[in-house]
Amino acid sequence: DKTFILIDAEPTAIGEQTTFDNIYAMTFAEQEGGFFAGMAAALETKTNKVAVVNGIAYPSNVNYQFGFESGVNYVNKVYGKNVEVVELSGYAGTDVTGKNVGGNYAGDFGDEATGKVIGNALIKQGVDRIFVAAGGTGNGVFTAVKEAKSDVQVIGVDVDQFDEGANGSKNIVLTSAVKFMAMNIEKALNSVVDGSFKGGNVVLHADTNSTGFIKEEGRHQLSEDTLNKMNEAYGLVKEGKIVPASNFNDYTPEDFLGL
């Protein structure tokens, strides 16, 4: 006799997907946000070395990683760059199927100390743009970047993290890959009010403006050229002409649709 709206979760476990008439479960295509993060990193890097730091290799986190790698590969091919995605030995992730997915996984979403270790190690290897999709662990990466003497920036995740990037008179956040949750929560609540509510498990994509990146003036540090290229790609993602790789869509960041 209750109505539930779930955000970033489904009511049952992966592999056991069940829908309920009274539960609307919204998840988001993290690979699309990751793709835009990868594009931003690859277009803005000065060292041609970028990286993504993750928490645990749950599907949503692997989606971010694979999307990021897809975005870097897209920039390399379409714009003739030679950007490397750096992965540290010893931090490769294993997804829920037991597959090694590589990447830089801390193994925890609440380990700031390990986040800082990974951040410092990446900076030492010359990485200057880091996508941070690691929950509380990511705070350690932010700290490492703030303390770095070189020109290093991070890309936030899920929400606009620009305020968290404040570092004296500067800001370390290039942009953020986001899920537009508030808009979709409002839609779901309105459906309850107007009687049109329907239960189901829904994955939201860019075609409903549910995934994307922060581009509002004063909330990012993307160049005009980068912004133009990302806006063009956003249109292609919305149209389904670019489909970034994800954990379970049967192709890799090297051969995703769009290349």
Coordinates of C-alpha atoms in Angstrom, one line a residue:
D1 CA 0.0 0.0 0.0
K2 CA 3.0 2.3 -0.3
T3 CA 4.7 3.8 -3.4
F4 CA 8.5 3.8 -3.6
I5 CA 10.9 5.8 -5.7
L6 CA 14.4 4.3 -5.8
I7 CA 17.4 6.4 -7.0
D8 CA 20.5 4.6 -8.4
A9 CA 19.2 1.2 -7.3
E10 CA 16.9 -1.6 -8.2
P11 CA 14.7 -3.5 -5.8
T12 CA 16.4 -6.8 -6.4
A13 CA 19.9 -8.0 -7.1
I14 CA 21.6 -8.0 -10.5
G15 CA 20.6 -11.1 -12.4
E16 CA 17.3 -11.3 -10.5
Q17 CA 15.7 -8.2 -11.9
T18 CA 12.1 -8.0 -10.9
T19 CA 9.6 -5.2 -11.3
F20 CA 6.9 -4.1 -8.9
D21 CA 3.8 -2.1 -9.6
N22 CA 4.5 0.2 -6.6
I23 CA 8.3 0.7 -7.1
Y24 CA 9.8 3.1 -9.7
A25 CA 13.5 2.4 -9.7
M26 CA 15.7 4.9 -11.7
T27 CA 19.3 4.1 -12.6
F28 CA 21.5 6.1 -14.9
A29 CA 23.8 5.2 -17.8
E30 CA 27.0 6.0 -16.1
Q31 CA 29.0 5.1 -19.2
E32 CA 27.6 8.2 -20.9
G33 CA 28.8 10.5 -18.0
G34 CA 32.1 8.6 -18.1
F35 CA 32.4 9.2 -21.8
F36 CA 32.1 12.9 -21.4
A37 CA 34.6 12.8 -18.6
G38 CA 37.0 10.9 -20.8
M39 CA 36.5 13.5 -23.6
A40 CA 37.2 16.4 -21.2
A41 CA 40.3 14.8 -19.8
A42 CA 41.7 13.9 -23.3
L43 CA 41.0 17.3 -24.8
E44 CA 42.4 19.3 -21.9
T45 CA 45.4 17.2 -20.8
K46 CA 48.8 18.8 -21.3
T47 CA 50.9 15.6 -20.6
N48 CA 48.8 13.2 -22.7
K49 CA 48.3 11.1 -19.6
V50 CA 44.9 10.7 -17.9
A51 CA 43.3 8.3 -15.5
V52 CA 40.1 7.3 -13.7
V53 CA 40.0 6.3 -10.0
N54 CA 37.2 4.1 -8.8
G55 CA 36.0 2.6 -5.6
I56 CA 34.7 -1.0 -6.1
A57 CA 34.1 -2.7 -9.5
Y58 CA 30.4 -2.8 -9.1
P59 CA 28.6 -2.4 -12.6
S60 CA 27.9 1.3 -12.1
N61 CA 31.6 2.0 -11.3
V62 CA 32.8 -0.2 -14.2
N63 CA 30.4 1.7 -16.4
Y64 CA 32.1 4.9 -15.5
Q65 CA 35.5 3.4 -16.2
F66 CA 34.6 1.9 -19.5
G67 CA 32.8 5.1 -20.5
F68 CA 35.8 7.2 -19.6
E69 CA 38.1 5.0 -21.7
S70 CA 35.7 5.2 -24.6
G71 CA 35.8 9.0 -24.4
V72 CA 39.6 9.0 -24.5
N73 CA 39.6 6.6 -27.4
Y74 CA 37.0 8.7 -29.2
V75 CA 39.2 11.9 -28.9
N76 CA 42.3 10.0 -30.0
K77 CA 40.6 8.8 -33.1
V78 CA 38.4 11.7 -34.1
Y79 CA 40.8 14.5 -33.1
G80 CA 44.1 12.8 -33.8
K81 CA 45.4 12.9 -30.2
N82 CA 47.6 10.3 -28.5
V83 CA 46.4 10.3 -24.9
E84 CA 47.2 7.4 -22.6
V85 CA 44.9 6.1 -19.9
V86 CA 47.2 5.2 -17.0
E87 CA 46.5 2.2 -14.9
L88 CA 48.6 1.3 -11.8
S89 CA 49.7 -2.2 -11.3
G90 CA 48.1 -3.7 -8.2
Y91 CA 44.9 -1.7 -8.4
A92 CA 43.0 -3.6 -11.2
G93 CA 39.4 -4.2 -10.5
T94 CA 37.4 -7.5 -10.7
D95 CA 33.7 -7.1 -11.6
V96 CA 30.8 -9.1 -10.3
T97 CA 31.4 -11.8 -12.9
G98 CA 35.0 -12.3 -11.8
K99 CA 36.4 -10.6 -14.9
N100 CA 39.5 -8.4 -14.6
V101 CA 38.5 -5.0 -15.8
G102 CA 41.7 -3.1 -15.1
G103 CA 41.5 0.5 -14.0
N104 CA 42.5 2.0 -10.7
Y105 CA 40.2 0.5 -8.0
A106 CA 40.8 1.3 -4.3
G107 CA 38.5 -1.6 -3.3
D108 CA 36.5 0.7 -1.0
F109 CA 34.2 3.7 -1.3
G110 CA 35.3 5.2 2.1
D111 CA 39.1 4.9 2.2
E112 CA 40.5 8.4 1.8
A113 CA 44.0 7.3 2.6
T114 CA 44.1 4.8 -0.3
G115 CA 42.6 7.4 -2.5
K116 CA 45.4 9.8 -1.7
V117 CA 48.0 7.1 -2.3
I118 CA 46.5 6.3 -5.8
G119 CA 46.2 10.0 -6.6
N120 CA 49.8 10.7 -5.7
A121 CA 51.0 7.6 -7.7
L122 CA 49.2 8.8 -10.8
I123 CA 50.5 12.3 -10.5
K124 CA 54.0 10.9 -10.1
Q125 CA 53.5 9.1 -13.4
G126 CA 52.6 12.3 -15.1
V127 CA 48.8 12.1 -15.1
D128 CA 47.3 15.6 -15.1
R129 CA 43.6 15.0 -15.5
I130 CA 41.9 12.5 -13.2
F131 CA 38.2 11.4 -13.3
V132 CA 37.3 10.5 -9.7
A133 CA 34.4 8.1 -9.3
A134 CA 35.2 6.6 -5.9
G135 CA 32.8 8.0 -3.3
G136 CA 34.5 9.1 -0.1
T137 CA 37.7 7.5 -1.3
G138 CA 37.7 10.2 -3.9
N139 CA 38.2 12.8 -1.2
G140 CA 41.8 11.5 -0.9
V141 CA 42.4 12.0 -4.6
F142 CA 41.1 15.5 -4.3
T143 CA 43.6 16.1 -1.5
A144 CA 46.5 14.7 -3.5
V145 CA 45.6 17.0 -6.4
K146 CA 45.3 20.0 -4.2
E147 CA 48.7 19.3 -2.7
A148 CA 50.3 18.7 -6.1
K149 CA 52.7 21.3 -7.3
S150 CA 52.0 20.5 -11.0
D151 CA 49.0 21.5 -13.0
V152 CA 46.6 18.7 -12.2
Q153 CA 42.8 18.8 -12.3
V154 CA 40.0 16.4 -11.4
I155 CA 36.7 15.6 -12.9
G156 CA 33.9 15.2 -10.5
V157 CA 31.1 12.6 -10.5
D158 CA 27.4 12.2 -10.1
V159 CA 26.8 15.8 -9.0
D160 CA 28.5 19.2 -9.6
Q161 CA 31.6 19.0 -7.4
F162 CA 33.0 22.4 -8.3
D163 CA 32.7 23.8 -4.8
E164 CA 34.6 20.9 -3.4
G165 CA 37.5 21.8 -5.8
A166 CA 38.2 25.1 -4.1
N167 CA 41.9 25.4 -3.4
G168 CA 42.8 28.8 -2.2
S169 CA 42.3 31.2 -5.0
K170 CA 42.1 28.4 -7.5
N171 CA 39.9 25.4 -8.2
I172 CA 41.0 21.9 -9.2
V173 CA 37.7 20.8 -10.8
L174 CA 37.7 20.8 -14.6
T175 CA 34.0 19.8 -14.8
S176 CA 31.8 17.0 -13.4
A177 CA 30.1 14.1 -15.1
V178 CA 26.6 14.1 -13.7
K179 CA 23.3 12.3 -13.3
F180 CA 20.5 14.8 -13.4
M181 CA 18.7 13.2 -10.5
A182 CA 16.6 16.2 -9.2
M183 CA 14.8 16.6 -12.5
N184 CA 13.9 12.9 -12.6
I185 CA 12.9 12.8 -8.9
E186 CA 10.5 15.7 -9.6
K187 CA 9.0 13.9 -12.6
A188 CA 8.4 10.8 -10.5
L189 CA 6.8 12.7 -7.6
N190 CA 4.6 14.6 -10.1
S191 CA 3.5 11.2 -11.5
V192 CA 2.3 10.2 -8.0
V193 CA 0.4 13.4 -7.6
D194 CA -1.3 13.3 -11.0
G195 CA -2.1 9.6 -10.8
S196 CA 0.1 8.5 -13.8
F197 CA 2.7 6.7 -11.6
K198 CA 3.9 3.3 -13.1
G199 CA 6.3 0.9 -11.4
G200 CA 9.3 -0.3 -13.3
N201 CA 13.1 -0.4 -13.5
V202 CA 14.3 2.3 -15.8
V203 CA 17.7 3.2 -17.0
L204 CA 17.9 6.9 -17.9
H205 CA 20.1 8.2 -20.7
A206 CA 21.1 11.4 -22.4
D207 CA 18.1 11.2 -24.7
T208 CA 16.0 12.4 -21.7
N209 CA 18.8 14.8 -20.7
S210 CA 19.4 12.6 -17.6
T211 CA 23.1 12.2 -18.1
G212 CA 25.8 14.7 -19.1
F213 CA 28.4 17.1 -17.8
I214 CA 28.5 20.5 -16.1
K215 CA 28.9 23.3 -18.6
E216 CA 27.3 26.2 -16.8
E217 CA 29.5 29.3 -16.7
G218 CA 31.5 29.6 -13.5
R219 CA 31.1 25.9 -12.7
H220 CA 33.7 24.4 -15.0
Q221 CA 37.1 25.2 -16.6
L222 CA 36.7 23.7 -20.0
S223 CA 38.1 25.7 -22.9
E224 CA 35.6 27.0 -25.5
D225 CA 37.0 24.5 -28.1
T226 CA 36.6 21.6 -25.7
L227 CA 33.1 22.7 -24.8
N228 CA 32.1 22.9 -28.5
K229 CA 33.5 19.4 -29.2
M230 CA 31.7 17.9 -26.2
N231 CA 28.4 19.6 -27.0
E232 CA 28.7 18.1 -30.5
A233 CA 29.4 14.6 -29.1
Y234 CA 26.5 15.0 -26.6
G235 CA 24.1 15.4 -29.5
L236 CA 25.5 12.2 -31.1
V237 CA 25.1 10.3 -27.8
K238 CA 21.5 11.6 -27.5
E239 CA 20.8 10.3 -31.0
G240 CA 22.3 6.9 -30.3
K241 CA 25.1 7.4 -32.8
I242 CA 27.7 7.2 -30.1
V243 CA 27.2 4.4 -27.6
P244 CA 30.0 4.2 -25.0
A245 CA 31.1 0.8 -23.7
S246 CA 29.7 -0.4 -20.4
N247 CA 30.2 -3.4 -18.1
F248 CA 27.6 -5.6 -19.9
N249 CA 27.0 -4.3 -23.4
D250 CA 29.3 -6.8 -25.1
Y251 CA 31.9 -4.5 -26.4
T252 CA 35.0 -2.9 -25.1
P253 CA 36.2 0.7 -24.9
E254 CA 38.3 -0.1 -27.9
D255 CA 35.5 -1.1 -30.2
F256 CA 32.4 0.8 -28.8
L257 CA 29.9 2.1 -31.3
G258 CA 31.0 5.5 -32.5
L259 CA 34.5 4.5 -33.6

